[in-house]
């Protein structure tokens, strides 16, 4: 039986595309049903109702003023290939269901691994799952009992430690926000040491030369990992190639749609064997945390093919220049103090008189600046995830907010 819902409809898809090309304004009164409708209204009517809600109501991450979070805009080549993915619904769990997609994932991992001194890995939905996968391999290969990470490490490290039934040791950071190596236990023979390359709060990169001190070293490079592909910034990750495993979120500075992440291993065959299960209905082992999973490597490969390394680096470098520009402006403002030197495009600032950050953020456009806390103190935070941001547009708004302060 032919069912038109499963056949590409040119008018329907053009209607969907039009809403992307000319975004509708946000709907004030979402007209969504409160209960599951018994009778459907059809695809075109659904798109008409959803466009102002889903597109009109969304936060636009490539807008000139978007400079608050680690979430980038995505290139259109990734939208097109994600659309292909949705229409094809491949499943990398079984080779029968992904004759091409599996090779594409292997290829993209092979392209990227050498930048980190790793010999392979696989894609994940993000660094939360990558971190869990890495520590799982560390536990089962090296008999890790304890996970050691700085107090600025991402919550997913403590979460993974908990899930794996391991002990967690939080190590203090120094005044620059890096893991304080003088506070590390001398015996790390049964420990996985987690170093962060770009802390979530402040973008601080731990001393990666500490790798090899512990039985296993994992680098959580969710944010800063892509800097390795930029000639200008690669040296900030010096030492990363000594790690046993590395997490990177492709939906941060690789500009990918969520959910896209990667886990890399120095010795992938061994690591994969530790995180694999067989299954009677599978012809190949199920590697990693996920069961069914889609072809998220396709948009990443397409982005890297269309931009090349230099095109990716140009966008990363541009975002970093925006951070440097904003940093310089804040640095010369008489009312402002800054946290540390910024190295990976995350800027923390606040007025010298520290109270009332909430009232400043209320005067700034939503999505331009966020709030975070370091050592119990609040900071305003800007993040260079958007290479299309316009600091000349944002700066007068920050100045105005500070004037009234
Ligand atoms: C340092 C760090 N690690 C891990 C994560 C979690 O990554 P994801 O959101 O891709 O799961 C983040 C998220 O911001 C992060 O900043």
mmCIF file with all atom_site columns, C-alpha atoms in Angstrom, residues 42 47 53-54 59 90 149 173 182 196-197 203 244 253 262-263 273 285 308 316 341 351 355 367 374:
data_model
loop_
_atom_site.group_PDB
_atom_site.id
_atom_site.type_symbol
_atom_site.label_atom_id
_atom_site.label_alt_id
_atom_site.label_comp_id
_atom_site.label_asym_id
_atom_site.label_entity_id
_atom_site.label_seq_id
_atom_site.pdbx_PDB_ins_code
_atom_site.Cartn_x
_atom_site.Cartn_y
_atom_site.Cartn_z
_atom_site.occupancy
_atom_site.B_iso_or_equiv
_atom_site.pdbx_formal_charge
_atom_site.auth_seq_id
_atom_site.auth_comp_id
_atom_site.auth_asym_id
_atom_site.auth_atom_id
_atom_site.pdbx_PDB_model_num
ATOM 1  C CA . UNK A 1 42  ? -2.266 16.423 8.327  1.00 0.00 ? 42  UNK A CA 1
ATOM 2  C CA . UNK A 1 47  ? 3.822  22.610 9.845  1.00 0.00 ? 47  UNK A CA 1
ATOM 3  C CA . UNK A 1 53  ? 6.260  27.906 17.807 1.00 0.00 ? 53  UNK A CA 1
ATOM 4  C CA . UNK A 1 54  ? 9.315  25.796 17.006 1.00 0.00 ? 54  UNK A CA 1
ATOM 5  C CA . UNK A 1 59  ? 16.803 30.942 20.502 1.00 0.00 ? 59  UNK A CA 1
ATOM 6  C CA . UNK A 1 90  ? 19.941 4.167  9.431  1.00 0.00 ? 90  UNK A CA 1
ATOM 7  C CA . UNK A 1 149 ? 39.373 15.315 38.693 1.00 0.00 ? 149 UNK A CA 1
ATOM 8  C CA . UNK A 1 173 ? 42.023 24.238 41.433 1.00 0.00 ? 173 UNK A CA 1
ATOM 9  C CA . UNK A 1 182 ? 50.467 19.945 44.099 1.00 0.00 ? 182 UNK A CA 1
ATOM 10 C CA . UNK A 1 196 ? 39.709 19.171 31.444 1.00 0.00 ? 196 UNK A CA 1
ATOM 11 C CA . UNK A 1 197 ? 40.558 21.036 28.254 1.00 0.00 ? 197 UNK A CA 1
ATOM 12 C CA . UNK A 1 203 ? 37.165 27.632 29.658 1.00 0.00 ? 203 UNK A CA 1
ATOM 13 C CA . UNK A 1 244 ? 44.517 7.281  27.001 1.00 0.00 ? 244 UNK A CA 1
ATOM 14 C CA . UNK A 1 253 ? 33.175 23.953 18.189 1.00 0.00 ? 253 UNK A CA 1
ATOM 15 C CA . UNK A 1 262 ? 33.216 11.654 19.999 1.00 0.00 ? 262 UNK A CA 1
ATOM 16 C CA . UNK A 1 263 ? 35.324 9.411  22.180 1.00 0.00 ? 263 UNK A CA 1
ATOM 17 C CA . UNK A 1 273 ? 36.783 -4.698 23.428 1.00 0.00 ? 273 UNK A CA 1
ATOM 18 C CA . UNK A 1 285 ? 29.549 -6.478 18.768 1.00 0.00 ? 285 UNK A CA 1
ATOM 19 C CA . UNK A 1 308 ? 38.211 21.518 4.985  1.00 0.00 ? 308 UNK A CA 1
ATOM 20 C CA . UNK A 1 316 ? 37.150 28.791 15.252 1.00 0.00 ? 316 UNK A CA 1
ATOM 21 C CA . UNK A 1 341 ? 43.341 35.380 31.166 1.00 0.00 ? 341 UNK A CA 1
ATOM 22 C CA . UNK A 1 351 ? 31.634 44.742 38.265 1.00 0.00 ? 351 UNK A CA 1
ATOM 23 C CA . UNK A 1 355 ? 26.523 42.118 44.148 1.00 0.00 ? 355 UNK A CA 1
ATOM 24 C CA . UNK A 1 367 ? 21.254 34.789 24.977 1.00 0.00 ? 367 UNK A CA 1
ATOM 25 C CA . UNK A 1 374 ? 33.400 29.846 40.476 1.00 0.00 ? 374 UNK A CA 1
#
